[in-house]
C-alpha cells in the first residue's frame, strides 16, 4: 500500500517476474506481444534498462522505511540470491541494484512523481530520488565492480561530532575550479543551509557552519549530511562534481 513502491506493470511481465530477485542476466522474456527487454533466470529478473534505476531506488526506500516497527517486517537488502529461501524479509541483489542506481540516474519524470506522492498522498518522500548519494553513504562497504564511489576531495568536517560550530574542509587540485557550495541536509533529506565558497584556493579550502539554518535559526541535535558541489570549467566545458558525508550535532 506504500505508493512509493507501487507501479503499473504489464500483466504478463508481472506474472513472469513473480517474486524473483533483481540481478543481471538470463534469457529475454518474450510475451504474446513480443520482446519485452526484460531478462530472466530461474531465480532472477532483469527489468528494462529504462527503469532499472527506478526499481533500485524503490527497493532502497523500502529497506530504510520499514525497520520492523509497529509490527511491520524489517525489510533489508542482501547481496546474494536467492535472498529469502525461508521467507525472510530480504531482497536482492544489493550490488546489482547499486549498479542500476548509478547507470540509470534520476530523471524529471521520477522527480515529479516523488513530488506528487509527497504533496497529494503520503506526505513523505523517497530520499534516494532527492539525494541519490545517500545510497553510497548507507551501503558504502558493498563490493561491486561498478559500485558508486565518491570523488576524492578529502572532504571532512572538524570537529565531528560538534557542539556549536564545525569547519568543513576540502582539497582542490584543479586550476580550473571556479566555485563551490556546501549544502547541509537533515536526516529527512531536507536542505537546511547552503554555504557559498568563491575564489577557490588550490589545496585546502574551508568554511564554517554554525549549526543554523537559512533563516539563522539554530537547528536541533542529530545527524546531518554535508554535500560539496564543485563547478569547474575546462576548455570551455562546464563540469560538476559532488561528494556527500555525514556529521553529528550534539547539544
PDB file of N, CA and C in Angstrom, residues 72-164:
ATOM      1  N   UNK A  72       5.639  -4.161  11.747  1.00  0.00           N
ATOM      2  CA  UNK A  72       5.989  -4.287  10.336  1.00  0.00           C
ATOM      3  C   UNK A  72       7.253  -5.135  10.214  1.00  0.00           C
ATOM      4  N   UNK A  73       7.459  -5.800   9.086  1.00  0.00           N
ATOM      5  CA  UNK A  73       8.712  -6.538   8.895  1.00  0.00           C
ATOM      6  C   UNK A  73       9.891  -5.589   8.733  1.00  0.00           C
ATOM      7  N   UNK A  74      11.063  -6.025   9.159  1.00  0.00           N
ATOM      8  CA  UNK A  74      12.284  -5.242   8.990  1.00  0.00           C
ATOM      9  C   UNK A  74      12.867  -5.593   7.625  1.00  0.00           C
ATOM     10  N   UNK A  75      12.522  -4.809   6.616  1.00  0.00           N
ATOM     11  CA  UNK A  75      12.943  -5.100   5.253  1.00  0.00           C
ATOM     12  C   UNK A  75      14.419  -4.755   5.074  1.00  0.00           C
ATOM     13  N   UNK A  76      15.168  -5.660   4.463  1.00  0.00           N
ATOM     14  CA  UNK A  76      16.591  -5.444   4.224  1.00  0.00           C
ATOM     15  C   UNK A  76      16.977  -5.980   2.857  1.00  0.00           C
ATOM     16  N   UNK A  77      18.068  -5.420   2.310  1.00  0.00           N
ATOM     17  CA  UNK A  77      18.634  -5.933   1.072  1.00  0.00           C
ATOM     18  C   UNK A  77      19.853  -6.786   1.393  1.00  0.00           C
ATOM     19  N   UNK A  78      20.057  -7.825   0.588  1.00  0.00           N
ATOM     20  CA  UNK A  78      21.217  -8.687   0.749  1.00  0.00           C
ATOM     21  C   UNK A  78      21.906  -8.820  -0.605  1.00  0.00           C
ATOM     22  N   UNK A  79      23.172  -9.217  -0.568  1.00  0.00           N
ATOM     23  CA  UNK A  79      23.944  -9.276  -1.810  1.00  0.00           C
ATOM     24  C   UNK A  79      24.123 -10.716  -2.290  1.00  0.00           C
ATOM     25  N   UNK A  80      23.030 -11.473  -2.248  1.00  0.00           N
ATOM     26  CA  UNK A  80      23.071 -12.843  -2.760  1.00  0.00           C
ATOM     27  C   UNK A  80      21.672 -13.243  -3.201  1.00  0.00           C
ATOM     28  N   UNK A  81      21.598 -14.301  -4.016  1.00  0.00           N
ATOM     29  CA  UNK A  81      20.329 -14.874  -4.448  1.00  0.00           C
ATOM     30  C   UNK A  81      20.407 -16.400  -4.296  1.00  0.00           C
ATOM     31  N   UNK A  82      19.280 -17.055  -3.951  1.00  0.00           N
ATOM     32  CA  UNK A  82      18.002 -16.417  -3.606  1.00  0.00           C
ATOM     33  C   UNK A  82      18.102 -15.713  -2.268  1.00  0.00           C
ATOM     34  N   UNK A  83      17.420 -14.594  -2.133  1.00  0.00           N
ATOM     35  CA  UNK A  83      17.573 -13.753  -0.948  1.00  0.00           C
ATOM     36  C   UNK A  83      16.773 -14.246   0.248  1.00  0.00           C
ATOM     37  N   UNK A  84      15.699 -14.968   0.014  1.00  0.00           N
ATOM     38  CA  UNK A  84      14.803 -15.323   1.116  1.00  0.00           C
ATOM     39  C   UNK A  84      14.278 -16.757   0.972  1.00  0.00           C
ATOM     40  N   UNK A  85      15.160 -17.741   1.077  1.00  0.00           N
ATOM     41  CA  UNK A  85      14.714 -19.128   0.903  1.00  0.00           C
ATOM     42  C   UNK A  85      13.709 -19.585   1.949  1.00  0.00           C
ATOM     43  N   UNK A  86      13.729 -18.939   3.113  1.00  0.00           N
ATOM     44  CA  UNK A  86      12.801 -19.298   4.190  1.00  0.00           C
ATOM     45  C   UNK A  86      11.826 -18.159   4.491  1.00  0.00           C
ATOM     46  N   UNK A  87      11.493 -17.395   3.443  1.00  0.00           N
ATOM     47  CA  UNK A  87      10.537 -16.280   3.543  1.00  0.00           C
ATOM     48  C   UNK A  87      11.001 -15.156   4.450  1.00  0.00           C
ATOM     49  N   UNK A  88      12.334 -14.964   4.553  1.00  0.00           N
ATOM     50  CA  UNK A  88      12.834 -13.814   5.297  1.00  0.00           C
ATOM     51  C   UNK A  88      12.450 -12.529   4.563  1.00  0.00           C
ATOM     52  N   UNK A  89      12.361 -11.406   5.287  1.00  0.00           N
ATOM     53  CA  UNK A  89      12.005 -10.129   4.642  1.00  0.00           C
ATOM     54  C   UNK A  89      13.207  -9.496   3.940  1.00  0.00           C
ATOM     55  N   UNK A  90      13.896 -10.264   3.100  1.00  0.00           N
ATOM     56  CA  UNK A  90      15.106  -9.816   2.415  1.00  0.00           C
ATOM     57  C   UNK A  90      14.842  -9.730   0.921  1.00  0.00           C
ATOM     58  N   UNK A  91      15.679  -8.917   0.242  1.00  0.00           N
ATOM     59  CA  UNK A  91      15.575  -8.827  -1.209  1.00  0.00           C
ATOM     60  C   UNK A  91      16.950  -8.559  -1.802  1.00  0.00           C
ATOM     61  N   UNK A  92      17.196  -9.106  -2.967  1.00  0.00           N
ATOM     62  CA  UNK A  92      18.494  -8.950  -3.605  1.00  0.00           C
ATOM     63  C   UNK A  92      18.336  -8.559  -5.068  1.00  0.00           C
ATOM     64  N   UNK A  93      19.435  -8.252  -5.632  1.00  0.00           N
ATOM     65  CA  UNK A  93      20.810  -8.371  -5.190  1.00  0.00           C
ATOM     66  C   UNK A  93      21.370  -6.966  -5.035  1.00  0.00           C
ATOM     67  N   UNK A  94      21.869  -6.650  -3.854  1.00  0.00           N
ATOM     68  CA  UNK A  94      22.201  -5.271  -3.497  1.00  0.00           C
ATOM     69  C   UNK A  94      23.238  -4.651  -4.429  1.00  0.00           C
ATOM     70  N   UNK A  95      24.339  -5.347  -4.705  1.00  0.00           N
ATOM     71  CA  UNK A  95      25.381  -4.738  -5.542  1.00  0.00           C
ATOM     72  C   UNK A  95      24.863  -4.438  -6.940  1.00  0.00           C
ATOM     73  N   UNK A  96      23.979  -5.287  -7.456  1.00  0.00           N
ATOM     74  CA  UNK A  96      23.401  -5.031  -8.774  1.00  0.00           C
ATOM     75  C   UNK A  96      22.476  -3.824  -8.733  1.00  0.00           C
ATOM     76  N   UNK A  97      21.684  -3.709  -7.683  1.00  0.00           N
ATOM     77  CA  UNK A  97      20.790  -2.556  -7.547  1.00  0.00           C
ATOM     78  C   UNK A  97      21.586  -1.262  -7.457  1.00  0.00           C
ATOM     79  N   UNK A  98      22.728  -1.280  -6.778  1.00  0.00           N
ATOM     80  CA  UNK A  98      23.591  -0.099  -6.719  1.00  0.00           C
ATOM     81  C   UNK A  98      24.129   0.255  -8.105  1.00  0.00           C
ATOM     82  N   UNK A  99      24.482  -0.755  -8.886  1.00  0.00           N
ATOM     83  CA  UNK A  99      24.930  -0.500 -10.255  1.00  0.00           C
ATOM     84  C   UNK A  99      23.822   0.149 -11.077  1.00  0.00           C
ATOM     85  N   UNK A 100      22.609  -0.371 -10.962  1.00  0.00           N
ATOM     86  CA  UNK A 100      21.481   0.179 -11.720  1.00  0.00           C
ATOM     87  C   UNK A 100      21.193   1.617 -11.298  1.00  0.00           C
ATOM     88  N   UNK A 101      21.287   1.876  -9.996  1.00  0.00           N
ATOM     89  CA  UNK A 101      21.071   3.219  -9.458  1.00  0.00           C
ATOM     90  C   UNK A 101      22.046   4.213 -10.079  1.00  0.00           C
ATOM     91  N   UNK A 102      23.281   3.783 -10.293  1.00  0.00           N
ATOM     92  CA  UNK A 102      24.305   4.645 -10.869  1.00  0.00           C
ATOM     93  C   UNK A 102      24.124   4.810 -12.375  1.00  0.00           C
ATOM     94  N   UNK A 103      23.755   3.719 -13.040  1.00  0.00           N
ATOM     95  CA  UNK A 103      23.660   3.745 -14.505  1.00  0.00           C
ATOM     96  C   UNK A 103      22.412   4.470 -14.995  1.00  0.00           C
ATOM     97  N   UNK A 104      21.283   4.288 -14.319  1.00  0.00           N
ATOM     98  CA  UNK A 104      20.017   4.912 -14.707  1.00  0.00           C
ATOM     99  C   UNK A 104      19.668   5.967 -13.666  1.00  0.00           C
ATOM    100  N   UNK A 105      20.154   7.172 -13.866  1.00  0.00           N
ATOM    101  CA  UNK A 105      20.029   8.226 -12.857  1.00  0.00           C
ATOM    102  C   UNK A 105      18.612   8.803 -12.812  1.00  0.00           C
ATOM    103  N   UNK A 106      18.358   9.565 -11.762  1.00  0.00           N
ATOM    104  CA  UNK A 106      17.046  10.183 -11.547  1.00  0.00           C
ATOM    105  C   UNK A 106      16.724  11.130 -12.702  1.00  0.00           C
ATOM    106  N   UNK A 107      15.497  11.028 -13.228  1.00  0.00           N
ATOM    107  CA  UNK A 107      15.087  11.929 -14.305  1.00  0.00           C
ATOM    108  C   UNK A 107      13.924  12.810 -13.834  1.00  0.00           C
ATOM    109  N   UNK A 108      13.486  13.702 -14.694  1.00  0.00           N
ATOM    110  CA  UNK A 108      12.429  14.650 -14.344  1.00  0.00           C
ATOM    111  C   UNK A 108      11.133  13.936 -14.028  1.00  0.00           C
ATOM    112  N   UNK A 109      10.813  12.871 -14.763  1.00  0.00           N
ATOM    113  CA  UNK A 109       9.579  12.128 -14.513  1.00  0.00           C
ATOM    114  C   UNK A 109       9.561  11.546 -13.104  1.00  0.00           C
ATOM    115  N   UNK A 110      10.696  10.981 -12.690  1.00  0.00           N
ATOM    116  CA  UNK A 110      10.789  10.386 -11.360  1.00  0.00           C
ATOM    117  C   UNK A 110      10.712  11.457 -10.272  1.00  0.00           C
ATOM    118  N   UNK A 111      11.345  12.596 -10.500  1.00  0.00           N
ATOM    119  CA  UNK A 111      11.275  13.695  -9.541  1.00  0.00           C
ATOM    120  C   UNK A 111       9.843  14.188  -9.392  1.00  0.00           C
ATOM    121  N   UNK A 112       9.145  14.327 -10.513  1.00  0.00           N
ATOM    122  CA  UNK A 112       7.763  14.794 -10.479  1.00  0.00           C
ATOM    123  C   UNK A 112       6.862  13.814  -9.732  1.00  0.00           C
ATOM    124  N   UNK A 113       7.066  12.531  -9.962  1.00  0.00           N
ATOM    125  CA  UNK A 113       6.288  11.507  -9.259  1.00  0.00           C
ATOM    126  C   UNK A 113       6.520  11.597  -7.753  1.00  0.00           C
ATOM    127  N   UNK A 114       7.766  11.804  -7.359  1.00  0.00           N
ATOM    128  CA  UNK A 114       8.107  11.948  -5.944  1.00  0.00           C
ATOM    129  C   UNK A 114       7.392  13.155  -5.332  1.00  0.00           C
ATOM    130  N   UNK A 115       7.344  14.264  -6.078  1.00  0.00           N
ATOM    131  CA  UNK A 115       6.657  15.471  -5.606  1.00  0.00           C
ATOM    132  C   UNK A 115       5.158  15.218  -5.415  1.00  0.00           C
ATOM    133  N   UNK A 116       4.535  14.535  -6.378  1.00  0.00           N
ATOM    134  CA  UNK A 116       3.093  14.287  -6.307  1.00  0.00           C
ATOM    135  C   UNK A 116       2.756  13.379  -5.125  1.00  0.00           C
ATOM    136  N   UNK A 117       3.555  12.340  -4.900  1.00  0.00           N
ATOM    137  CA  UNK A 117       3.317  11.456  -3.757  1.00  0.00           C
ATOM    138  C   UNK A 117       3.403  12.238  -2.456  1.00  0.00           C
ATOM    139  N   UNK A 118       4.395  13.141  -2.380  1.00  0.00           N
ATOM    140  CA  UNK A 118       4.551  13.947  -1.172  1.00  0.00           C
ATOM    141  C   UNK A 118       3.395  14.922  -0.984  1.00  0.00           C
ATOM    142  N   UNK A 119       3.011  15.618  -2.034  1.00  0.00           N
ATOM    143  CA  UNK A 119       2.024  16.695  -1.916  1.00  0.00           C
ATOM    144  C   UNK A 119       0.585  16.176  -1.832  1.00  0.00           C
ATOM    145  N   UNK A 120       0.274  15.080  -2.528  1.00  0.00           N
ATOM    146  CA  UNK A 120      -1.124  14.665  -2.677  1.00  0.00           C
ATOM    147  C   UNK A 120      -1.491  13.376  -1.949  1.00  0.00           C
ATOM    148  N   UNK A 121      -0.500  12.599  -1.503  1.00  0.00           N
ATOM    149  CA  UNK A 121      -0.841  11.286  -0.975  1.00  0.00           C
ATOM    150  C   UNK A 121      -0.249  10.990   0.404  1.00  0.00           C
ATOM    151  N   UNK A 122       1.077  10.799   0.502  1.00  0.00           N
ATOM    152  CA  UNK A 122       1.656  10.245   1.729  1.00  0.00           C
ATOM    153  C   UNK A 122       2.408  11.252   2.584  1.00  0.00           C
ATOM    154  N   UNK A 123       2.623  12.439   2.105  1.00  0.00           N
ATOM    155  CA  UNK A 123       3.375  13.471   2.848  1.00  0.00           C
ATOM    156  C   UNK A 123       4.754  12.954   3.244  1.00  0.00           C
ATOM    157  N   UNK A 124       5.336  12.077   2.449  1.00  0.00           N
ATOM    158  CA  UNK A 124       6.735  11.685   2.654  1.00  0.00           C
ATOM    159  C   UNK A 124       7.388  11.485   1.298  1.00  0.00           C
ATOM    160  N   UNK A 125       8.710  11.404   1.278  1.00  0.00           N
ATOM    161  CA  UNK A 125       9.444  11.393   0.020  1.00  0.00           C
ATOM    162  C   UNK A 125      10.380  10.187  -0.039  1.00  0.00           C
ATOM    163  N   UNK A 126      10.805   9.852  -1.241  1.00  0.00           N
ATOM    164  CA  UNK A 126      11.870   8.874  -1.411  1.00  0.00           C
ATOM    165  C   UNK A 126      13.189   9.635  -1.406  1.00  0.00           C
ATOM    166  N   UNK A 127      13.985   9.521  -0.335  1.00  0.00           N
ATOM    167  CA  UNK A 127      15.203  10.330  -0.227  1.00  0.00           C
ATOM    168  C   UNK A 127      16.247   9.986  -1.280  1.00  0.00           C
ATOM    169  N   UNK A 128      16.178   8.791  -1.862  1.00  0.00           N
ATOM    170  CA  UNK A 128      17.172   8.398  -2.852  1.00  0.00           C
ATOM    171  C   UNK A 128      16.909   9.039  -4.209  1.00  0.00           C
ATOM    172  N   UNK A 129      15.732   9.632  -4.366  1.00  0.00           N
ATOM    173  CA  UNK A 129      15.450  10.447  -5.545  1.00  0.00           C
ATOM    174  C   UNK A 129      15.942  11.867  -5.311  1.00  0.00           C
ATOM    175  N   UNK A 130      15.696  12.395  -4.109  1.00  0.00           N
ATOM    176  CA  UNK A 130      16.126  13.759  -3.788  1.00  0.00           C
ATOM    177  C   UNK A 130      17.645  13.866  -3.685  1.00  0.00           C
ATOM    178  N   UNK A 131      18.278  12.900  -3.024  1.00  0.00           N
ATOM    179  CA  UNK A 131      19.720  12.930  -2.803  1.00  0.00           C
ATOM    180  C   UNK A 131      20.269  11.538  -3.107  1.00  0.00           C
ATOM    181  N   UNK A 132      20.556  11.247  -4.365  1.00  0.00           N
ATOM    182  CA  UNK A 132      20.984   9.893  -4.741  1.00  0.00           C
ATOM    183  C   UNK A 132      22.225   9.406  -4.004  1.00  0.00           C
ATOM    184  N   UNK A 133      23.074  10.340  -3.548  1.00  0.00           N
ATOM    185  CA  UNK A 133      24.315   9.944  -2.865  1.00  0.00           C
ATOM    186  C   UNK A 133      24.061   9.234  -1.546  1.00  0.00           C
ATOM    187  N   UNK A 134      22.853   9.324  -0.997  1.00  0.00           N
ATOM    188  CA  UNK A 134      22.550   8.610   0.244  1.00  0.00           C
ATOM    189  C   UNK A 134      22.823   7.112   0.104  1.00  0.00           C
ATOM    190  N   UNK A 135      22.600   6.556  -1.082  1.00  0.00           N
ATOM    191  CA  UNK A 135      22.824   5.118  -1.283  1.00  0.00           C
ATOM    192  C   UNK A 135      24.282   4.754  -1.024  1.00  0.00           C
ATOM    193  N   UNK A 136      25.206   5.592  -1.497  1.00  0.00           N
ATOM    194  CA  UNK A 136      26.628   5.326  -1.298  1.00  0.00           C
ATOM    195  C   UNK A 136      27.014   5.428   0.167  1.00  0.00           C
ATOM    196  N   UNK A 137      26.388   6.370   0.885  1.00  0.00           N
ATOM    197  CA  UNK A 137      26.692   6.525   2.310  1.00  0.00           C
ATOM    198  C   UNK A 137      26.238   5.322   3.120  1.00  0.00           C
ATOM    199  N   UNK A 138      25.052   4.817   2.809  1.00  0.00           N
ATOM    200  CA  UNK A 138      24.474   3.743   3.616  1.00  0.00           C
ATOM    201  C   UNK A 138      25.113   2.400   3.310  1.00  0.00           C
ATOM    202  N   UNK A 139      25.349   2.125   2.026  1.00  0.00           N
ATOM    203  CA  UNK A 139      25.853   0.815   1.623  1.00  0.00           C
ATOM    204  C   UNK A 139      27.236   0.920   1.016  1.00  0.00           C
ATOM    205  N   UNK A 140      28.104   1.761   1.598  1.00  0.00           N
ATOM    206  CA  UNK A 140      29.407   2.061   1.015  1.00  0.00           C
ATOM    207  C   UNK A 140      30.349   0.870   1.035  1.00  0.00           C
ATOM    208  N   UNK A 141      30.110  -0.122   1.890  1.00  0.00           N
ATOM    209  CA  UNK A 141      31.043  -1.248   2.000  1.00  0.00           C
ATOM    210  C   UNK A 141      30.675  -2.430   1.116  1.00  0.00           C
ATOM    211  N   UNK A 142      29.628  -2.284   0.291  1.00  0.00           N
ATOM    212  CA  UNK A 142      29.241  -3.368  -0.595  1.00  0.00           C
ATOM    213  C   UNK A 142      30.246  -3.475  -1.731  1.00  0.00           C
ATOM    214  N   UNK A 143      30.747  -4.677  -1.975  1.00  0.00           N
ATOM    215  CA  UNK A 143      31.721  -4.896  -3.029  1.00  0.00           C
ATOM    216  C   UNK A 143      31.029  -5.068  -4.362  1.00  0.00           C
ATOM    217  N   UNK A 144      31.384  -4.230  -5.321  1.00  0.00           N
ATOM    218  CA  UNK A 144      30.807  -4.319  -6.651  1.00  0.00           C
ATOM    219  C   UNK A 144      31.746  -3.630  -7.632  1.00  0.00           C
ATOM    220  N   UNK A 145      31.927  -4.229  -8.797  1.00  0.00           N
ATOM    221  CA  UNK A 145      32.864  -3.675  -9.776  1.00  0.00           C
ATOM    222  C   UNK A 145      32.496  -2.264 -10.173  1.00  0.00           C
ATOM    223  N   UNK A 146      31.190  -1.982 -10.276  1.00  0.00           N
ATOM    224  CA  UNK A 146      30.737  -0.667 -10.705  1.00  0.00           C
ATOM    225  C   UNK A 146      30.023   0.087  -9.592  1.00  0.00           C
ATOM    226  N   UNK A 147      30.326  -0.263  -8.355  1.00  0.00           N
ATOM    227  CA  UNK A 147      29.625   0.358  -7.228  1.00  0.00           C
ATOM    228  C   UNK A 147      29.935   1.852  -7.163  1.00  0.00           C
ATOM    229  N   UNK A 148      29.005   2.606  -6.598  1.00  0.00           N
ATOM    230  CA  UNK A 148      29.141   4.053  -6.525  1.00  0.00           C
ATOM    231  C   UNK A 148      30.365   4.428  -5.690  1.00  0.00           C
ATOM    232  N   UNK A 149      31.189   5.295  -6.206  1.00  0.00           N
ATOM    233  CA  UNK A 149      32.364   5.772  -5.494  1.00  0.00           C
ATOM    234  C   UNK A 149      32.339   7.286  -5.463  1.00  0.00           C
ATOM    235  N   UNK A 150      32.507   7.862  -4.291  1.00  0.00           N
ATOM    236  CA  UNK A 150      32.540   9.322  -4.175  1.00  0.00           C
ATOM    237  C   UNK A 150      33.846   9.865  -4.739  1.00  0.00           C
ATOM    238  N   UNK A 151      33.790  11.092  -5.252  1.00  0.00           N
ATOM    239  CA  UNK A 151      35.001  11.764  -5.716  1.00  0.00           C
ATOM    240  C   UNK A 151      35.893  12.080  -4.520  1.00  0.00           C
ATOM    241  N   UNK A 152      37.179  11.959  -4.731  1.00  0.00           N
ATOM    242  CA  UNK A 152      38.119  12.121  -3.629  1.00  0.00           C
ATOM    243  C   UNK A 152      38.573  13.570  -3.528  1.00  0.00           C
ATOM    244  N   UNK A 153      37.886  14.342  -2.668  1.00  0.00           N
ATOM    245  CA  UNK A 153      38.287  15.713  -2.413  1.00  0.00           C
ATOM    246  C   UNK A 153      38.825  15.872  -0.988  1.00  0.00           C
ATOM    247  N   UNK A 154      39.030  14.741  -0.284  1.00  0.00           N
ATOM    248  CA  UNK A 154      39.413  14.792   1.133  1.00  0.00           C
ATOM    249  C   UNK A 154      38.445  15.672   1.914  1.00  0.00           C
ATOM    250  N   UNK A 155      37.183  15.550   1.620  1.00  0.00           N
ATOM    251  CA  UNK A 155      36.144  16.326   2.295  1.00  0.00           C
ATOM    252  C   UNK A 155      35.953  15.801   3.709  1.00  0.00           C
ATOM    253  N   UNK A 156      36.005  16.707   4.698  1.00  0.00           N
ATOM    254  CA  UNK A 156      35.752  16.283   6.075  1.00  0.00           C
ATOM    255  C   UNK A 156      35.372  17.499   6.915  1.00  0.00           C
ATOM    256  N   UNK A 157      34.754  17.219   8.049  1.00  0.00           N
ATOM    257  CA  UNK A 157      34.345  18.270   8.987  1.00  0.00           C
ATOM    258  C   UNK A 157      35.056  18.035  10.320  1.00  0.00           C
ATOM    259  N   UNK A 158      35.491  19.123  10.943  1.00  0.00           N
ATOM    260  CA  UNK A 158      36.145  19.020  12.251  1.00  0.00           C
ATOM    261  C   UNK A 158      35.746  20.217  13.113  1.00  0.00           C
ATOM    262  N   UNK A 159      35.334  19.993  14.354  1.00  0.00           N
ATOM    263  CA  UNK A 159      35.137  18.685  14.978  1.00  0.00           C
ATOM    264  C   UNK A 159      33.869  17.997  14.471  1.00  0.00           C
ATOM    265  N   UNK A 160      33.818  16.708  14.630  1.00  0.00           N
ATOM    266  CA  UNK A 160      32.668  15.900  14.235  1.00  0.00           C
ATOM    267  C   UNK A 160      32.666  14.618  15.072  1.00  0.00           C
ATOM    268  N   UNK A 161      31.726  14.508  16.034  1.00  0.00           N
ATOM    269  CA  UNK A 161      30.568  15.366  16.338  1.00  0.00           C
ATOM    270  C   UNK A 161      31.011  16.747  16.842  1.00  0.00           C
ATOM    271  N   UNK A 162      30.067  17.719  16.737  1.00  0.00           N
ATOM    272  CA  UNK A 162      30.368  19.079  17.178  1.00  0.00           C
ATOM    273  C   UNK A 162      29.210  19.615  18.009  1.00  0.00           C
ATOM    274  N   UNK A 163      29.501  20.718  18.723  1.00  0.00           N
ATOM    275  CA  UNK A 163      28.504  21.285  19.628  1.00  0.00           C
ATOM    276  C   UNK A 163      27.864  22.542  19.071  1.00  0.00           C
ATOM    277  N   UNK A 164      28.667  23.495  18.634  1.00  0.00           N
ATOM    278  CA  UNK A 164      28.101  24.746  18.127  1.00  0.00           C
ATOM    279  C   UNK A 164      28.572  25.044  16.715  1.00  0.00           C
TER     280      UNK A 164
END
